[in-house]
Short mmCIF file of C-alpha atoms in Angstrom, two decimals:
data_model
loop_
_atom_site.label_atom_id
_atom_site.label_comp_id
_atom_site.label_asym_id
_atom_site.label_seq_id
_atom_site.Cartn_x
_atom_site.Cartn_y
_atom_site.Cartn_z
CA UNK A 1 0.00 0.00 0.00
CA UNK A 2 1.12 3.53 -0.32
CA UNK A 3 0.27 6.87 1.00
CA UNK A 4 1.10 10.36 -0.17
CA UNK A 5 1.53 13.20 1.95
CA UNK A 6 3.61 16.56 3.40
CA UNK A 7 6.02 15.44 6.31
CA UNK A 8 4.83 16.85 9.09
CA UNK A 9 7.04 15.76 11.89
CA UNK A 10 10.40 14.17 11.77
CA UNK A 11 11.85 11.92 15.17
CA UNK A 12 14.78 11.03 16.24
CA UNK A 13 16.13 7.17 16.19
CA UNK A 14 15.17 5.20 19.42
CA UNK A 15 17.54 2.67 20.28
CA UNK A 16 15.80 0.02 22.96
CA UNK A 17 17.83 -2.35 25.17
CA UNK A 18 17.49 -5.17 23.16
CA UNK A 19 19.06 -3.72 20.47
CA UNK A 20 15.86 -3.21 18.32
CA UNK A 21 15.89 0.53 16.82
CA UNK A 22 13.24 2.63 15.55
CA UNK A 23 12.72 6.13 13.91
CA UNK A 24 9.01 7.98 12.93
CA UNK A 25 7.53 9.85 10.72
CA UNK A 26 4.07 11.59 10.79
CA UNK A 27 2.75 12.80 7.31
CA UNK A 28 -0.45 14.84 6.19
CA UNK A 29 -2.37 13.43 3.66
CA UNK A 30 -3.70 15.93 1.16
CA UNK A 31 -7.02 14.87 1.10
CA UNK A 32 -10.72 16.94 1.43
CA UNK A 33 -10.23 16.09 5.67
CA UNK A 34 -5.98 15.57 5.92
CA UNK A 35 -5.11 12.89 8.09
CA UNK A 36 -1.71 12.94 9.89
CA UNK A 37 -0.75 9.24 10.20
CA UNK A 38 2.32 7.86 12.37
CA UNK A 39 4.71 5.72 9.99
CA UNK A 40 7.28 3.51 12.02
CA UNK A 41 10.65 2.98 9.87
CA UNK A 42 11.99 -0.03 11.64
CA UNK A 43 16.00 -1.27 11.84
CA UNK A 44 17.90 -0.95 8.45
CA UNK A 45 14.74 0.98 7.13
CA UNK A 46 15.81 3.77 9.35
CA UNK A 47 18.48 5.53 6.61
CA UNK A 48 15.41 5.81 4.40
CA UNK A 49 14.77 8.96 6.44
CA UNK A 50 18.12 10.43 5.96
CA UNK A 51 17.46 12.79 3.45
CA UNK A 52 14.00 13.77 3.90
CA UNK A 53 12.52 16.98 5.58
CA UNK A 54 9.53 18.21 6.97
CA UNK A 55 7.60 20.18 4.75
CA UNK A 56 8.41 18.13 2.28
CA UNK A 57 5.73 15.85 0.11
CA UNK A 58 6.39 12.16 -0.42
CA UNK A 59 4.92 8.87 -0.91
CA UNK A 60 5.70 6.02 1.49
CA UNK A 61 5.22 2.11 0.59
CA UNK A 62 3.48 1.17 3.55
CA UNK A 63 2.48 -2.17 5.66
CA UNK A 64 -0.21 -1.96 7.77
CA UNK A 65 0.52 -4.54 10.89
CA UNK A 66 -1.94 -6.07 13.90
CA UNK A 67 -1.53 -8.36 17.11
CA UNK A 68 -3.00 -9.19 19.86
CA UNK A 69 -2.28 -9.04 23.28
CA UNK A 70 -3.85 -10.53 26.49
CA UNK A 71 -3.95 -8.84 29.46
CA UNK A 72 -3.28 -10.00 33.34
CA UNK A 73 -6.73 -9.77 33.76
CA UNK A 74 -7.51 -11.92 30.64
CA UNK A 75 -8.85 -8.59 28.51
CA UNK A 76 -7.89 -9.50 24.72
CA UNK A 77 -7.00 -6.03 23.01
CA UNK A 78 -5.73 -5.31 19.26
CA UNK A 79 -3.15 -3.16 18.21
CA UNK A 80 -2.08 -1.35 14.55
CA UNK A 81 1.12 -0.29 13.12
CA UNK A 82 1.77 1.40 10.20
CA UNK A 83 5.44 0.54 8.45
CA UNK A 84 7.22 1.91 6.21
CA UNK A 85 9.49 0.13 3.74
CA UNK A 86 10.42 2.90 0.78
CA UNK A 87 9.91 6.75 0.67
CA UNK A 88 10.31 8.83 -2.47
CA UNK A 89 10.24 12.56 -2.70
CA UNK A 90 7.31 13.75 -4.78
CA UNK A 91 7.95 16.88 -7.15
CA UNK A 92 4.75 17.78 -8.69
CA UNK A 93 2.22 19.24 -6.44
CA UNK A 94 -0.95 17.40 -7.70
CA UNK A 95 -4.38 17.96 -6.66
CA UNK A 96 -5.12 14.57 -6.61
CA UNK A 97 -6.93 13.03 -3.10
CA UNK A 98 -4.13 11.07 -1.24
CA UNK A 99 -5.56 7.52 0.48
CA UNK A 100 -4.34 4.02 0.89
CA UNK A 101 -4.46 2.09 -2.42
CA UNK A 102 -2.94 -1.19 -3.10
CA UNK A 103 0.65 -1.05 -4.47
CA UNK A 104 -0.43 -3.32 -7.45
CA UNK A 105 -1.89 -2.47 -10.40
CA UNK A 106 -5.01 -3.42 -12.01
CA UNK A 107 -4.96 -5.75 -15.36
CA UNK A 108 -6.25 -3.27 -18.51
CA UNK A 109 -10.38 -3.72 -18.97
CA UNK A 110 -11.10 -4.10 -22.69
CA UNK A 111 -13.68 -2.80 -23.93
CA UNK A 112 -14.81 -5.12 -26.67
CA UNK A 113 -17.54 -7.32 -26.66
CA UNK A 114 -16.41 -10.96 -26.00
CA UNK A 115 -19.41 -12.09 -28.15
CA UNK A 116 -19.30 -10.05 -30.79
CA UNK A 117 -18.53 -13.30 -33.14
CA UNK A 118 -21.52 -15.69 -32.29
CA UNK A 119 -23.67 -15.20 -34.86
CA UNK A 120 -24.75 -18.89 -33.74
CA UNK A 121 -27.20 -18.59 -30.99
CA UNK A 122 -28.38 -21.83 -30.11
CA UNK A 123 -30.09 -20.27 -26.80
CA UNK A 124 -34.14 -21.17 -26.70
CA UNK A 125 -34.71 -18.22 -25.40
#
């Protein structure tokens, strides 16, 4: 999936004591109501934000993450993560709505009529 937005907010790397290392990013979607959505850049993925600043607009590939966890008390509550795997400045300022869209594109639609050819219609009907 990918989303499109201005960076809002830029943080600095967190480095936990297991080693594990995170930085974040918060961009604005430009949509009719913008949305500013928390990206988590995980381990090597961290250098992607190197050279990006806030202000500026880019679109991140995104995966969108969930898990469950159980509390003492037996309460089961769900959690979401947005992830960020590539980020790529964007030049043009478009006016087109930003949202989440799959990352893969859809196979052409023809427009031709598959039956055009059956002059043979054996249907009763």
């Amino acid at each position: 999936m990918e989303l499109q937005g201005t960076v809002k907010k830029l943080f600095d790397a967190q480095t936990f004591a297991s080693g594990f290392q995170k930085r974040e990013m918060v961009i604005l979607t430009q949509e009719q109501y913008p949305q500013p959505i928390n990206i988590e850049f995980l381990s090597d993925k961290i250098s992607l934000l190197d050279n990006i600043k806030e202000g500026e607009n880019v679109k991140v590939g995104i995966n969108i993450r969930g898990r469950e966890w159980v509390s003492p008390q037996g309460e089961t509550k769900y959690f979401n993560s947005i992830t960020g795997w590539r980020v790529e400045k964007v030049f043009d300022n478009g006016s087109e709505p930003t949202q989440a869209s799959p990352s893969q594109s859809a196979a052409p639609v023809s427009n031709e009529n598959p039956f055009a050819g059956d002059e043979d219609d054996d249907l009763p009907f």
